Amino acid sequence: MKNIASLNGPLVAAGVVPAEAVPPDHDSSALVADIAVSPECTIRLFSAGDTIFTEGSSADRAYIIESGYVEIFVGSGEDSLQLSVLGPGDIFGEMGIIDAAPRSASAKAICPCRCIVVSAAQVAERIESSSPMVRLFISMSLHRNRAYNAYLKALATPHVGLPRPAVSEKTYAKNQQYQQILDDIKLEADLQNAVRNDELFLVYQPLLNLHNRRVIGFESLLRWQCPQRGLVNPQQFIALAEETTLILPMGDWILEHSCADLRRFQDQLDRIGQSSADFFISINISVRQFQQPDFFDRLMACTQRHQVKAQQIKLEVTERVFLDEIEAIDSIGKCRAAGFEVSLDDFGTGYSSLNYLERCEIDCLKIDRSFIQKLCTSDRAKILVSAIIDIARQLGLPTVAEGIETPAQMVALQAMGCEIGQGFLFSHPLPLTEALGLVGQPLAIAPVNPA
Ligand code: C2E
Ligand code: CA
Ligand code: CA
């Protein structure tokens, strides 16, 4: 057997994977004993000289050495090459259980060994729940590691020749999932610059009193005009921002600008001689924002900076916020105690726990537009919307119907006792200057344009 230290020469392994795969064969049966410590944890004992697994065999477990030493090598007999000797605390055999490829090296006990077995299923669960980007990075490094092993083996057996580049890294580039991951990474990088480079802006969609059609407030909605991509769909970039921590600087930006714009709405109401007492701005707040320990303090500081009142701000949250998010629920409590109203957005689409209604931790229900859209075509949707409005009324909570697109939907909602409406029937989201012109006005019903 050769030792890795005896090899020299340039390593040019990138882009190469082990060329030949020996037919699958499971890990050694030469073990002395399996001891089930718990359903998830088994200990394996090996004697000196036992083969634990061989190159090319299929991998269904990894090992953590508790005691003893294990040799990892490629090739066999005279041509074998030692890659490493591992001891207590070291892990081996993990590569194959991560990507289900055959073993790219063999393992042998040098002396009596006691190892903890980690099953492929245990690892698979964790990998599946990780982000696609993490999975891609792991897969790439395994790929390179295997190529490196194959290269070392080829150097140890010069008569065999260097391995063929069976799977080049360029193969990744053709994979659709890989492209999607790369696109997301690029989108994230562009989005990081968006706040810094002033590429975000807010638009305002009016909320109306459904009985007299007067505009009583606006929902602020975020837009991103990316220099390279154009106007990016909010559902695409906000979902990404919420998966990462990017939503936090973006959330601060949204609060700052929504409060500054609320000040301008108030000035407009003053100018036209109307009271601004009942006027409000609804701001969408994500769970991560509410989870920040200082969210409430930041919100208060922001309202003071712009001289706007808590009573004129509604915070829109989704049902997700009530899903074991203790910090978020605490934050909501503080905001409500200070006079901010909390609206439950997209009601009926989330986790449908009615606990928060029983504890009455909110001030308003916003019925999801998927129900409103079916209101005049599905009896079931009609029954559900009517029941939601009834429950809310009995709890003393107003309801907002979002996504009203037709006069028939509006009439049905009025008849059911829904107080507030929003939707393309009245207006699309508008730039601030146009929205300022609508405050306090009754709105004519607009023809419906596709968004
Ligand atoms: P959302 O909070 O449910 O916002 C309402 C969405 O419904 C808006 O989409 C609005 O343009 C759209 N909409 C309003 N009326 C109608 C209608 O009659 N028909 C149809 N088909 N759609 C209607 P938008 O602006 O694309 O926002 C999508 C989602 O992105 C929002 O859903 C919200 O979850 C998120 N979002 C938008 N702005 C912000 C923000 O400032 N902060 C956070 N955290 N999320 C935001
Ligand atoms: Ca909303
Ligand atoms: Ca909504």
Coordinates of C-alpha atoms and ligand atoms in Angstrom, one line a residue:
M1 CA 0.0 0.0 0.0
K2 CA 1.2 3.5 -0.8
N3 CA 0.7 6.5 1.5
I4 CA -0.9 9.7 0.3
A5 CA 2.2 11.6 1.5
S6 CA 4.3 9.7 -1.0
L7 CA 2.4 11.3 -3.9
N8 CA 3.4 14.5 -5.5
G9 CA 2.7 16.4 -8.7
P10 CA -0.1 18.9 -9.6
L11 CA -3.7 18.1 -8.7
V12 CA -6.0 18.8 -11.5
A13 CA -9.0 16.9 -10.2
A14 CA -11.7 19.5 -10.8
G15 CA -14.3 18.3 -13.3
V16 CA -13.6 14.6 -12.7
V17 CA -15.6 12.0 -10.9
P18 CA -14.7 8.3 -10.2
A19 CA -14.9 6.7 -13.7
E20 CA -15.8 3.2 -12.8
A21 CA -18.5 2.0 -10.4
V22 CA -18.1 -1.5 -9.0
P23 CA -21.4 -3.3 -8.7
P24 CA -23.2 -2.4 -5.4
D25 CA -22.5 -4.4 -2.3
H26 CA -23.6 -3.5 1.2
D27 CA -21.3 -2.7 4.1
S28 CA -19.3 -5.5 5.6
S29 CA -20.9 -8.5 7.4
A30 CA -17.6 -9.1 9.1
L31 CA -18.6 -7.0 12.1
V32 CA -18.5 -8.6 15.5
A33 CA -21.8 -7.2 16.8
D34 CA -24.6 -4.6 16.4
I35 CA -25.8 -3.2 19.7
A36 CA -29.1 -1.3 19.5
V37 CA -28.6 1.6 22.0
S38 CA -31.9 3.2 21.1
P39 CA -34.2 3.0 18.1
E40 CA -32.2 5.7 16.4
C41 CA -28.7 4.7 17.6
T42 CA -26.8 1.5 17.0
I43 CA -23.3 0.7 18.0
R44 CA -21.1 -1.5 15.8
L45 CA -18.0 -3.4 16.9
F46 CA -15.3 -4.4 14.5
S47 CA -12.1 -6.5 15.0
A48 CA -8.7 -5.6 13.7
G49 CA -8.5 -6.2 10.0
D50 CA -12.3 -6.2 9.4
T51 CA -13.4 -4.5 6.2
I52 CA -16.1 -2.1 7.1
F53 CA -17.1 -1.2 3.5
T54 CA -15.5 -1.4 0.1
E55 CA -15.1 1.1 -2.8
G56 CA -18.0 0.8 -5.2
S57 CA -20.5 -0.7 -2.7
S58 CA -23.7 1.1 -2.1
A59 CA -23.9 3.3 1.0
D60 CA -26.6 3.1 3.6
R61 CA -24.9 4.3 6.7
A62 CA -22.1 6.5 8.1
Y63 CA -20.0 5.9 11.3
I64 CA -18.7 7.9 14.2
I65 CA -15.7 6.3 15.8
E66 CA -16.0 6.0 19.6
S67 CA -12.8 4.0 20.1
G68 CA -10.2 2.4 17.8
Y69 CA -8.7 3.4 14.4
V70 CA -10.0 3.0 10.9
E71 CA -8.0 3.2 7.7
I72 CA -9.6 4.8 4.6
F73 CA -8.1 3.8 1.3
V74 CA -8.6 3.5 -2.5
G75 CA -7.6 0.7 -4.8
S76 CA -6.6 -2.8 -3.6
G77 CA -3.6 -5.0 -2.8
E78 CA -0.3 -3.6 -4.1
D79 CA -2.0 -0.7 -5.8
S80 CA -4.0 0.5 -2.8
L81 CA -3.5 4.0 -1.5
Q82 CA -4.1 5.1 2.0
L83 CA -6.1 8.3 2.2
S84 CA -6.3 8.7 5.9
V85 CA -6.3 7.0 9.3
L86 CA -9.2 8.1 11.5
G87 CA -9.6 7.8 15.3
P88 CA -12.1 8.6 18.1
G89 CA -14.5 11.4 17.2
D90 CA -14.0 11.1 13.5
I91 CA -16.8 10.5 11.0
F92 CA -16.5 8.3 7.9
G93 CA -18.8 6.8 5.3
E94 CA -20.9 10.0 5.2
M95 CA -20.5 10.9 1.5
G96 CA -22.5 8.1 0.0
I97 CA -25.4 8.5 2.4
I98 CA -25.7 12.2 1.4
D99 CA -26.0 11.7 -2.3
A100 CA -26.7 7.9 -2.6
A101 CA -23.6 7.4 -4.9
P102 CA -21.5 4.3 -4.5
R103 CA -18.6 4.4 -1.9
S104 CA -15.6 6.2 -3.4
A105 CA -13.1 4.6 -1.0
S106 CA -12.8 1.5 1.3
A107 CA -12.7 1.4 5.1
K108 CA -10.9 -1.2 7.3
A109 CA -10.6 -1.5 11.1
I110 CA -6.9 -1.3 12.1
C111 CA -7.6 -2.4 15.6
P112 CA -10.8 -3.3 17.6
C113 CA -13.2 -0.5 16.9
R114 CA -16.5 0.7 18.4
C115 CA -18.5 2.9 16.1
I116 CA -21.9 4.7 16.3
V117 CA -24.0 4.0 13.2
V118 CA -25.8 6.9 11.5
S119 CA -28.5 5.6 9.1
A120 CA -29.1 7.1 5.7
A121 CA -32.7 7.7 6.7
Q122 CA -31.6 9.9 9.7
V123 CA -29.5 12.1 7.4
A124 CA -32.0 12.1 4.5
E125 CA -34.7 13.7 6.8
R126 CA -32.3 16.6 7.7
I127 CA -31.1 17.1 4.2
E128 CA -34.6 17.2 2.7
S129 CA -35.6 19.9 5.2
S130 CA -32.5 22.1 4.3
S131 CA -32.5 24.8 1.7
P132 CA -31.9 23.8 -2.0
M133 CA -28.8 26.1 -1.9
V134 CA -27.3 24.1 1.0
R135 CA -28.1 20.8 -0.9
L136 CA -26.4 22.1 -4.0
F137 CA -23.3 23.2 -2.1
I138 CA -23.1 19.8 -0.4
S139 CA -23.6 17.9 -3.7
M140 CA -20.8 20.0 -5.4
S141 CA -18.3 19.4 -2.6
L142 CA -19.0 15.7 -2.6
H143 CA -18.5 15.7 -6.4
R144 CA -15.1 17.3 -6.0
N145 CA -14.1 15.1 -3.1
R146 CA -14.8 12.0 -5.2
A147 CA -13.0 13.4 -8.2
Y148 CA -10.0 14.0 -5.9
N149 CA -10.1 10.4 -4.5
A150 CA -10.3 9.1 -8.1
Y151 CA -7.4 11.3 -9.1
L152 CA -5.2 10.1 -6.2
K153 CA -6.1 6.5 -7.0
A154 CA -5.1 7.0 -10.7
L155 CA -1.7 8.6 -9.6
A156 CA -1.1 5.5 -7.4
T157 CA -1.7 3.2 -10.4
P158 CA -0.1 4.9 -13.4
H159 CA -0.6 1.9 -15.6
V160 CA -4.4 2.4 -15.4
G161 CA -4.2 6.0 -16.6
L162 CA -6.0 9.1 -15.3
P163 CA -9.8 8.7 -14.9
R164 CA -12.1 9.8 -17.6
P165 CA -14.1 12.9 -16.7
A166 CA -17.4 10.9 -16.5
V167 CA -19.5 13.6 -15.0
S168 CA -18.2 17.1 -15.5
E169 CA -19.4 19.9 -13.3
K170 CA -20.8 21.4 -16.5
T171 CA -23.5 18.7 -16.3
Y172 CA -24.9 20.6 -13.3
A173 CA -25.3 23.7 -15.5
K174 CA -27.8 21.8 -17.7
N175 CA -29.9 20.6 -14.7
Q176 CA -33.1 22.6 -14.4
Q177 CA -33.2 22.5 -10.6
Y178 CA -29.6 23.8 -10.5
Q179 CA -30.5 26.7 -12.7
Q180 CA -33.4 27.5 -10.4
I181 CA -31.1 27.6 -7.4
L182 CA -28.6 29.8 -9.2
D183 CA -31.4 32.1 -10.3
D184 CA -32.5 32.4 -6.6
I185 CA -29.0 33.1 -5.5
K186 CA -28.7 35.9 -8.1
L187 CA -32.1 37.2 -7.2
E188 CA -31.0 37.3 -3.5
A189 CA -27.8 39.2 -4.4
D190 CA -29.8 41.8 -6.5
L191 CA -32.3 42.1 -3.7
Q192 CA -29.6 42.9 -1.2
N193 CA -28.7 45.9 -3.3
A194 CA -32.3 47.0 -3.8
V195 CA -32.6 48.8 -0.4
R196 CA -29.2 50.3 -0.7
N197 CA -29.7 51.5 -4.3
D198 CA -33.2 52.9 -3.7
E199 CA -34.9 50.5 -6.1
L200 CA -37.9 49.8 -3.8
F201 CA -41.1 51.9 -3.8
L202 CA -44.5 51.7 -2.3
V203 CA -47.9 51.7 -3.9
Y204 CA -51.2 52.3 -2.2
Q205 CA -54.5 50.4 -2.7
P206 CA -57.6 52.0 -1.2
L207 CA -59.8 50.4 1.4
L208 CA -63.5 51.4 1.2
N209 CA -66.5 51.6 3.5
L210 CA -68.7 49.2 1.5
H211 CA -71.9 51.1 2.3
N212 CA -70.9 54.6 1.1
R213 CA -67.8 53.6 -1.0
R214 CA -65.7 56.3 0.7
V215 CA -62.0 55.7 0.9
I216 CA -61.2 55.2 4.6
G217 CA -57.6 54.0 4.3
F218 CA -54.9 52.4 2.1
E219 CA -52.8 49.3 2.2
S220 CA -49.1 49.9 1.4
L221 CA -47.7 47.4 -1.0
L222 CA -44.1 47.0 -1.8
R223 CA -42.7 47.1 -5.4
W224 CA -39.2 46.5 -6.7
Q225 CA -38.0 48.1 -9.9
C226 CA -34.8 46.2 -10.6
P227 CA -32.5 47.9 -13.2
Q228 CA -31.8 44.5 -14.8
R229 CA -35.0 42.6 -14.3
G230 CA -37.6 45.3 -14.5
L231 CA -40.6 45.3 -12.2
V232 CA -40.3 42.1 -10.1
N233 CA -43.4 40.3 -8.9
P234 CA -43.8 40.9 -5.2
Q235 CA -44.8 37.3 -4.5
Q236 CA -41.5 36.2 -5.9
F237 CA -39.1 38.6 -4.1
I238 CA -41.0 38.9 -0.8
A239 CA -41.1 35.1 -0.4
L240 CA -37.3 35.1 -0.9
A241 CA -36.8 38.0 1.5
E242 CA -38.9 36.2 4.1
E243 CA -36.9 33.0 3.7
T244 CA -33.7 34.9 4.5
T245 CA -33.2 37.7 6.9
L246 CA -33.4 40.3 4.1
I247 CA -37.0 41.0 5.1
L248 CA -35.6 42.8 8.2
P249 CA -33.9 45.8 6.4
M250 CA -36.7 45.8 3.9
G251 CA -39.2 45.8 6.7
D252 CA -37.5 48.8 8.3
W253 CA -37.6 50.6 4.9
I254 CA -41.3 49.8 4.5
L255 CA -42.2 51.1 8.0
E256 CA -40.1 54.3 7.5
H257 CA -41.7 55.1 4.1
S258 CA -45.3 54.1 5.1
C259 CA -45.1 56.4 8.1
A260 CA -43.7 59.2 6.1
D261 CA -46.5 58.7 3.5
L262 CA -49.1 58.5 6.2
R263 CA -48.0 62.0 7.3
R264 CA -48.6 63.2 3.7
F265 CA -52.1 61.6 3.7
Q266 CA -52.9 63.5 6.9
D267 CA -51.6 66.8 5.4
Q268 CA -53.9 66.2 2.4
L269 CA -56.9 65.5 4.7
D270 CA -56.1 68.8 6.6
R271 CA -55.9 70.6 3.3
I272 CA -59.3 69.5 2.1
G273 CA -60.8 70.1 5.6
Q274 CA -61.6 66.5 6.5
S275 CA -60.9 64.8 9.8
S276 CA -58.0 62.3 9.7
A277 CA -59.2 60.7 13.0
D278 CA -60.5 57.5 11.3
F279 CA -58.1 57.4 8.4
F280 CA -55.5 54.6 8.5
I281 CA -52.7 52.9 6.6
S282 CA -52.4 49.1 6.6
I283 CA -48.8 47.9 6.6
N284 CA -47.9 44.2 5.9
I285 CA -45.6 42.9 8.6
S286 CA -43.9 39.5 8.3
V287 CA -43.4 37.0 11.1
R288 CA -39.6 37.6 11.2
Q289 CA -40.1 41.3 11.8
F290 CA -42.4 40.6 14.7
Q291 CA -39.9 38.2 16.1
Q292 CA -37.2 40.9 16.5
P293 CA -37.1 41.7 20.2
D294 CA -36.9 45.4 19.5
F295 CA -39.7 45.5 16.8
F296 CA -42.1 47.4 19.1
D297 CA -39.4 50.0 20.0
R298 CA -38.5 50.5 16.4
L299 CA -42.1 50.9 15.4
M300 CA -42.7 53.5 18.1
A301 CA -39.6 55.4 17.2
C302 CA -40.7 55.5 13.6
T303 CA -44.2 56.8 14.4
Q304 CA -42.6 59.5 16.6
R305 CA -40.1 60.5 13.9
H306 CA -43.0 61.1 11.4
Q307 CA -45.5 62.4 14.0
V308 CA -48.1 59.9 13.2
K309 CA -50.4 58.1 15.7
A310 CA -50.5 54.4 16.5
Q311 CA -54.3 54.5 16.0
Q312 CA -53.8 55.3 12.3
I313 CA -51.7 52.3 11.6
K314 CA -53.0 48.8 11.1
L315 CA -50.5 46.0 11.1
E316 CA -51.4 43.1 8.7
V317 CA -50.2 39.7 9.8
T318 CA -50.9 36.3 8.5
E319 CA -52.1 33.3 10.6
R320 CA -48.5 31.9 10.5
V321 CA -47.6 34.4 13.2
F322 CA -49.7 32.5 15.7
L323 CA -47.9 29.2 15.0
D324 CA -45.8 28.8 18.2
E325 CA -44.1 32.1 17.6
I326 CA -44.0 33.2 21.2
E327 CA -41.8 36.3 20.5
A328 CA -44.1 37.4 17.7
I329 CA -47.2 37.0 19.8
D330 CA -45.6 39.1 22.6
S331 CA -44.7 41.8 20.1
I332 CA -48.3 41.8 18.8
G333 CA -49.6 42.2 22.4
K334 CA -47.3 45.2 23.0
C335 CA -48.3 46.9 19.7
R336 CA -52.0 46.4 20.5
A337 CA -51.6 47.8 24.0
A338 CA -50.0 50.9 22.4
G339 CA -53.0 51.5 20.1
F340 CA -51.9 49.8 16.8
E341 CA -54.6 47.6 15.3
V342 CA -53.8 44.2 14.1
S343 CA -55.6 42.7 11.0
L344 CA -55.4 39.0 10.3
D345 CA -54.5 38.9 6.6
D346 CA -55.4 36.0 4.1
F347 CA -57.9 34.7 6.7
G348 CA -59.0 31.1 6.0
T349 CA -55.9 30.0 4.0
G350 CA -53.5 29.4 6.9
Y351 CA -53.4 27.0 9.7
S352 CA -57.0 27.5 10.7
S353 CA -56.4 27.5 14.4
L354 CA -59.2 29.6 15.9
N355 CA -57.4 29.9 19.2
Y356 CA -56.2 33.5 18.5
L357 CA -59.9 34.5 17.8
E358 CA -60.9 33.0 21.2
R359 CA -58.1 34.8 23.0
C360 CA -59.0 37.9 20.9
E361 CA -55.5 38.9 20.0
I362 CA -56.5 40.7 16.8
D363 CA -58.8 43.6 15.8
C364 CA -59.9 42.8 12.3
L365 CA -60.3 39.9 9.9
K366 CA -59.3 40.2 6.3
I367 CA -61.0 37.4 4.3
D368 CA -58.7 36.0 1.6
R369 CA -59.4 36.9 -1.9
S370 CA -59.6 33.2 -3.0
F371 CA -63.0 33.0 -1.2
I372 CA -64.2 36.4 -2.6
Q373 CA -63.3 35.3 -6.1
K374 CA -65.6 32.2 -5.8
L375 CA -68.3 34.1 -4.0
C376 CA -70.8 34.2 -6.9
T377 CA -69.9 30.9 -8.4
S378 CA -69.6 28.5 -5.5
D379 CA -72.3 28.0 -2.8
R380 CA -69.7 26.6 -0.5
A381 CA -67.6 29.7 -0.7
K382 CA -70.7 31.8 -0.1
I383 CA -71.5 29.8 3.1
L384 CA -68.0 30.1 4.3
V385 CA -67.7 33.9 3.8
S386 CA -71.1 34.4 5.4
A387 CA -70.0 32.3 8.4
I388 CA -66.7 34.1 8.8
I389 CA -68.5 37.5 8.7
D390 CA -71.0 36.2 11.3
I391 CA -68.3 34.9 13.6
A392 CA -66.4 38.1 13.4
R393 CA -69.5 40.2 14.0
Q394 CA -70.3 38.2 17.1
L395 CA -66.8 38.7 18.4
G396 CA -67.0 42.4 17.7
L397 CA -64.4 42.4 14.9
P398 CA -64.9 44.2 11.6
T399 CA -64.2 42.2 8.4
V400 CA -62.4 43.4 5.3
A401 CA -63.0 41.6 2.0
E402 CA -60.0 41.7 -0.3
G403 CA -59.9 41.0 -4.1
I404 CA -63.3 42.4 -5.0
E405 CA -63.4 42.4 -8.8
T406 CA -67.1 42.5 -9.7
P407 CA -70.2 44.5 -8.7
A408 CA -72.0 41.2 -7.9
Q409 CA -69.3 40.3 -5.4
M410 CA -69.6 43.7 -3.8
V411 CA -73.4 43.5 -3.5
A412 CA -73.2 40.0 -2.0
L413 CA -70.6 41.2 0.6
Q414 CA -72.7 44.2 1.5
A415 CA -75.8 42.0 2.0
M416 CA -73.7 39.7 4.3
G417 CA -72.7 42.7 6.5
C418 CA -69.1 43.0 5.5
E419 CA -68.0 46.6 6.4
I420 CA -64.8 47.2 4.4
G421 CA -63.7 46.2 0.8
Q422 CA -60.6 46.4 -1.4
G423 CA -60.1 45.2 -4.9
F424 CA -59.6 46.0 -8.5
L425 CA -63.3 46.8 -8.9
F426 CA -62.5 50.1 -7.0
S427 CA -58.8 50.6 -7.8
H428 CA -55.5 48.9 -8.5
P429 CA -52.6 49.8 -6.2
L430 CA -51.6 53.4 -7.1
P431 CA -48.5 55.6 -6.7
L432 CA -48.6 57.9 -3.7
T433 CA -49.4 61.0 -5.7
E434 CA -52.5 59.4 -7.3
A435 CA -53.6 57.9 -4.0
L436 CA -53.4 61.3 -2.3
G437 CA -56.1 62.5 -4.7
L438 CA -58.6 59.8 -3.5
V439 CA -58.6 60.4 0.2
G440 CA -62.0 60.9 1.6
Q441 CA -63.6 60.5 -1.8
P442 CA -66.4 58.2 -2.8
L443 CA -65.1 55.9 -5.5
A444 CA -66.8 55.2 -8.8
I445 CA -66.7 51.5 -9.8
A446 CA -64.0 51.1 -12.3
P447 CA -64.1 48.6 -15.2
V448 CA -62.0 45.6 -14.3
N449 CA -58.7 45.4 -16.0
P450 CA -56.5 42.3 -15.7
A451 CA -53.6 43.0 -13.3
Ligands
C2E1 P1 -51.5 40.7 0.4 O1 -51.0 41.3 1.6 O2 -52.6 39.7 0.4 O3 -51.8 41.9 -0.6 C1 -52.9 42.0 -1.4 C2 -52.5 41.5 -2.8 O4 -53.7 41.4 -3.6 C3 -51.7 42.6 -3.6 O5 -50.8 41.9 -4.4 C4 -52.8 43.3 -4.4 O6 -52.3 44.0 -5.5 C5 -53.6 42.1 -4.8 N1 -55.0 42.5 -5.1 C6 -55.7 43.5 -4.6 N2 -57.0 43.5 -5.1 C7 -57.0 42.5 -6.0 C8 -58.0 42.0 -6.9 O7 -59.1 42.5 -7.0 N3 -57.7 40.9 -7.6 C9 -56.5 40.3 -7.5 N4 -56.3 39.3 -8.3 N5 -55.5 40.8 -6.7 C10 -55.8 41.9 -5.9 P2 -49.3 42.3 -4.4 O8 -49.1 43.8 -4.3 O9 -48.8 41.6 -5.6 O10 -48.7 41.6 -3.1 C11 -48.7 40.3 -3.0 C12 -48.3 39.9 -1.6 O11 -46.9 40.3 -1.3 C13 -49.1 40.6 -0.5 O12 -50.3 39.9 -0.4 C14 -48.2 40.4 0.7 O13 -48.3 39.1 1.2 C15 -46.9 40.6 0.1 N6 -46.5 42.0 0.3 C16 -46.7 43.1 -0.6 N7 -46.2 44.2 0.0 C17 -45.6 43.8 1.2 C18 -44.9 44.5 2.2 O14 -44.8 45.8 2.2 N8 -44.5 43.8 3.2 C19 -44.6 42.5 3.3 N9 -44.2 41.8 4.4 N10 -45.3 41.8 2.4 C20 -45.8 42.5 1.3
CA2 CA -52.0 42.4 3.1
CA3 CA -54.2 39.4 1.8

